[in-house]
Coordinates of N, CA, C and O in Angstrom, one line a residue:
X4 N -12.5 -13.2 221.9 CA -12.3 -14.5 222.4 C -11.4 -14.4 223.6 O -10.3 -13.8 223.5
X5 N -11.6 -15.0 224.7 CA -10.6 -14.6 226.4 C -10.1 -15.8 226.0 O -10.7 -16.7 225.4
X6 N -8.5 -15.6 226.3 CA -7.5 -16.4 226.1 C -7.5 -17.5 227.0 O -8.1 -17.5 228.1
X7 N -6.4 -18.7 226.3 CA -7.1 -19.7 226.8 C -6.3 -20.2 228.5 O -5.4 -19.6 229.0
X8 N -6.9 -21.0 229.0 CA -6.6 -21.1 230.5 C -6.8 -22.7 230.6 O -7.8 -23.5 230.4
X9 N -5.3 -22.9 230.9 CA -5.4 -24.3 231.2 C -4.9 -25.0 232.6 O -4.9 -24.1 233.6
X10 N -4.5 -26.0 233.0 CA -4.6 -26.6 233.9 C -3.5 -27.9 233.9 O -3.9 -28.9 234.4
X11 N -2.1 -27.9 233.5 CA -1.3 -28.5 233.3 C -1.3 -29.4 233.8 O -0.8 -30.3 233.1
X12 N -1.8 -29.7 235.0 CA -1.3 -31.3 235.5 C -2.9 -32.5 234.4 O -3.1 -33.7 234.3
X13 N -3.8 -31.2 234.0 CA -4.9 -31.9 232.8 C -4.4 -32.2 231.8 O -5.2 -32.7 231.0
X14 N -3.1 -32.0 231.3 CA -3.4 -31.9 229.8 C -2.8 -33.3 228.9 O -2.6 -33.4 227.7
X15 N -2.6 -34.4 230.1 CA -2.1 -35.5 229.2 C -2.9 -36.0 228.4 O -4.1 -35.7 228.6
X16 N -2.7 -36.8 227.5 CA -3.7 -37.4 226.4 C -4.7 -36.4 225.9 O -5.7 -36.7 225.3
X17 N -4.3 -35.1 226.3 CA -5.2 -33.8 225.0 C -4.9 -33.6 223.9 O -3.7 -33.6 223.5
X18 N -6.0 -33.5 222.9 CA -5.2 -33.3 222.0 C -5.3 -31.9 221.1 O -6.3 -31.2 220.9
X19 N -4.4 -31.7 220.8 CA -4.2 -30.4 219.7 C -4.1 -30.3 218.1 O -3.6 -31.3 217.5
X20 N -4.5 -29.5 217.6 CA -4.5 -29.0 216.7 C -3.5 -27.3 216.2 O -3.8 -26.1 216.4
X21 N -2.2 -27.8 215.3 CA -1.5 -27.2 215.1 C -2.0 -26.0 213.7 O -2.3 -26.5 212.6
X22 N -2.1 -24.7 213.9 CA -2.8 -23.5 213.5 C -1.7 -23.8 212.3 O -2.2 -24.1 211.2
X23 N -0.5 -23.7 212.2 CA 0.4 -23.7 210.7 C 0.7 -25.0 210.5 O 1.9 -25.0 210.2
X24 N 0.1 -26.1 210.6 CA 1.4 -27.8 210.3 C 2.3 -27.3 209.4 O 2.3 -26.4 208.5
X25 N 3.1 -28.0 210.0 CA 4.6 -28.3 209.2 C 5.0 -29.9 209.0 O 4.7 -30.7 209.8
X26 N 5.7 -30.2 207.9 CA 5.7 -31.4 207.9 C 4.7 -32.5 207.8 O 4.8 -33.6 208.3
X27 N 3.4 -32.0 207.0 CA 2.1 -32.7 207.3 C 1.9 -33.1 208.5 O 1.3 -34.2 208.6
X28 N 2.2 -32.3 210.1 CA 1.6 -32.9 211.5 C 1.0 -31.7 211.6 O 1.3 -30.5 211.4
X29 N 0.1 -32.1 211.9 CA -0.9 -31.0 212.0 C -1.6 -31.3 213.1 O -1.6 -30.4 214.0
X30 N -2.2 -32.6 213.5 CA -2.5 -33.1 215.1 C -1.8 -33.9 215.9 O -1.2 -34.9 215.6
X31 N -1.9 -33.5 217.2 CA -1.2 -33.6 218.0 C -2.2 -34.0 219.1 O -3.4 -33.8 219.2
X32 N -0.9 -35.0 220.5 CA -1.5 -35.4 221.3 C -0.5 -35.4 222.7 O 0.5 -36.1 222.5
X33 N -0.5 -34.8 223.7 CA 0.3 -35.0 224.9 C 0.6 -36.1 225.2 O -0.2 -36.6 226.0
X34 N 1.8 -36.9 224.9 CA 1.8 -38.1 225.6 C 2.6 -38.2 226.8 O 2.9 -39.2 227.3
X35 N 3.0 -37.0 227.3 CA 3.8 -37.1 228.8 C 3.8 -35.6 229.7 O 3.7 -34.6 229.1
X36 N 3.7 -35.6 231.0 CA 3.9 -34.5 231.4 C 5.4 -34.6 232.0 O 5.8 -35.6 232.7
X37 N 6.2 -33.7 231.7 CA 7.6 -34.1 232.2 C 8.1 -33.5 233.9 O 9.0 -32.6 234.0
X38 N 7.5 -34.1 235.0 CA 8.1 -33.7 236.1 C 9.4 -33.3 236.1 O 10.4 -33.9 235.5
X39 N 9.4 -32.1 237.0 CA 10.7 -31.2 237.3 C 11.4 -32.0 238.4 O 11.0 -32.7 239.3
X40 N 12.3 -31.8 238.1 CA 13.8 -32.9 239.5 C 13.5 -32.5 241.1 O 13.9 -33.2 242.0
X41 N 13.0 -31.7 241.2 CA 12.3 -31.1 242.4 C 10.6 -31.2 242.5 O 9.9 -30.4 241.9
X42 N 10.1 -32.3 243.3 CA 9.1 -32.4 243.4 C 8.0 -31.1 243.7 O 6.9 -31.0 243.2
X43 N 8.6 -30.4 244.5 CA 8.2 -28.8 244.8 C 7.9 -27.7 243.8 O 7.3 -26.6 243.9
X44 N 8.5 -28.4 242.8 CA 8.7 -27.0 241.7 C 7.3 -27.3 240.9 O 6.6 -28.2 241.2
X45 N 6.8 -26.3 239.8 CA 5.9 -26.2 239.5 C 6.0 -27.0 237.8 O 7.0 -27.0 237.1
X46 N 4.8 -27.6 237.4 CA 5.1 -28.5 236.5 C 5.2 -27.4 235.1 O 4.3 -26.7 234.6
X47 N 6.5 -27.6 234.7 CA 6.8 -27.0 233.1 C 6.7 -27.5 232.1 O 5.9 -27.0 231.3
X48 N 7.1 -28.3 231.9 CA 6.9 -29.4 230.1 C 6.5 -30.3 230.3 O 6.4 -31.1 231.3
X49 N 5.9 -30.4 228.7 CA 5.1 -31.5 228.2 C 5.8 -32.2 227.6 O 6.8 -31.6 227.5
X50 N 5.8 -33.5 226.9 CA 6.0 -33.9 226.0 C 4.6 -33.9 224.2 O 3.5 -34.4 224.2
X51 N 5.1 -33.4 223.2 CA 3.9 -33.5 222.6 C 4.3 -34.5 221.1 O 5.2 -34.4 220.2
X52 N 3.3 -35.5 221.2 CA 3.7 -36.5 220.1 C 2.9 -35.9 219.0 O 1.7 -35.8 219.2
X53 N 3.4 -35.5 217.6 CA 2.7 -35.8 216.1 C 1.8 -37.2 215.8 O 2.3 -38.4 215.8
X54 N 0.4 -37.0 215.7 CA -0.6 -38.3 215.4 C 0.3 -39.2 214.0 O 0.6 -40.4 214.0
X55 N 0.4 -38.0 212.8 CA 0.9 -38.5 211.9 C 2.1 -38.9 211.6 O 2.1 -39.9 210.8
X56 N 3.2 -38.6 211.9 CA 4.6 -39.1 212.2 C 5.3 -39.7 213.3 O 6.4 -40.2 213.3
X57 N 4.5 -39.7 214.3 CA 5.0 -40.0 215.7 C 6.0 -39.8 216.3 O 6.6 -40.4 217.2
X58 N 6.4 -38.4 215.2 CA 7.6 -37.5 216.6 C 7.3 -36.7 217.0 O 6.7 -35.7 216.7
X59 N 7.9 -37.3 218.4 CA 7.7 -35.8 219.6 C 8.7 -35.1 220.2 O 9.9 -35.2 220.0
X60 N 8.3 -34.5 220.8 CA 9.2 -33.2 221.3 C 8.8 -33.0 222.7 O 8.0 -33.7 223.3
X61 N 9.7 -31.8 223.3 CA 9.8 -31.2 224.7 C 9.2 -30.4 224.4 O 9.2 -30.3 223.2
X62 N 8.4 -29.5 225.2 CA 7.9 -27.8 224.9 C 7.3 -27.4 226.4 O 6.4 -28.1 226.9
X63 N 7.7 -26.7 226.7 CA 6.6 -25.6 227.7 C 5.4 -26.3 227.4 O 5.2 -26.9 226.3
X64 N 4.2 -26.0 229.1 CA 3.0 -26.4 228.4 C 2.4 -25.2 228.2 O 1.2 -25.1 227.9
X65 N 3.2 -24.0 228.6 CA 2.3 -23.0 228.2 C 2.2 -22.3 227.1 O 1.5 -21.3 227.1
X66 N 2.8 -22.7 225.9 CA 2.9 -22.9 224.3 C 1.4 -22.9 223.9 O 0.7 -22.2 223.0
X67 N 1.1 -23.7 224.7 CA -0.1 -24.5 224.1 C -1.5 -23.4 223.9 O -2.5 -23.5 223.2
X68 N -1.1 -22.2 225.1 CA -2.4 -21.5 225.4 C -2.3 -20.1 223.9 O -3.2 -19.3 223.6
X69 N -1.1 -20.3 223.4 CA -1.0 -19.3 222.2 C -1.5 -20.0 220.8 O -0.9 -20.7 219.9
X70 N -3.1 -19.3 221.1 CA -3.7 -19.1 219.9 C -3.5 -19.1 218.4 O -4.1 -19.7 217.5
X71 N -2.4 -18.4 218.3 CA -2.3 -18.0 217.2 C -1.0 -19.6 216.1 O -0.5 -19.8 214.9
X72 N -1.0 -20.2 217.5 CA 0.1 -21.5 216.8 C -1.0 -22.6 217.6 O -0.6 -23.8 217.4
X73 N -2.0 -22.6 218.2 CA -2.4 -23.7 219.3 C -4.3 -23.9 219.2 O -4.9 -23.0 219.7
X74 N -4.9 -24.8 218.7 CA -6.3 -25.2 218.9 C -6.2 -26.4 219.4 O -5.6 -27.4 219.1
X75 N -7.4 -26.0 220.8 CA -6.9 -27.4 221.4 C -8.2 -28.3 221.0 O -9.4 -27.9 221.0
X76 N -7.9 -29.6 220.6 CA -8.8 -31.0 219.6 C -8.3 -30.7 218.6 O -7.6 -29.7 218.3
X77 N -8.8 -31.7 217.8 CA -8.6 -31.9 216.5 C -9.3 -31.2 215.8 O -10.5 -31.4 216.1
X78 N -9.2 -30.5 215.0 CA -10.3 -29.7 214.1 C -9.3 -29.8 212.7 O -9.7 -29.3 211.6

């Protein structure tokens, strides 16, 4: 399987699928992309909200392309 390749400024309202849940969240959905203070700079974090708890967090969006914690939809 070639690893995955994304496109950051795509990935709002995607949703994911977490390979270990913790805490019964197991799907997930981007609800923000967090622009850098410098319009120039290149876009780093996401925001990613739990469907089932509705907490979210900061993360890299390049988290997302490691397989082995990251399916992207719901499955």
């Amino acid at each position: 399987m070639s690893p995955v390749r994304l496109n950051p400024r795509k990935l709002l309202l995607s949703k994911w699928t977490a390979v270990a849940p913790q805490h019964k969240e197991k799907h997930f959905i981007v609800t923000r992309l967090v622009e850098p203070a410098d319009p120039a700079a290149p876009l780093e974090e996401i925001e990613l909200e739990a469907v089932h708890s509705r907490r979210s967090r900061i993360m890299p969006w390049r988290e997302l392309c490691d397989e082995t914690r990251w399916r992207q939809g719901w499955l």
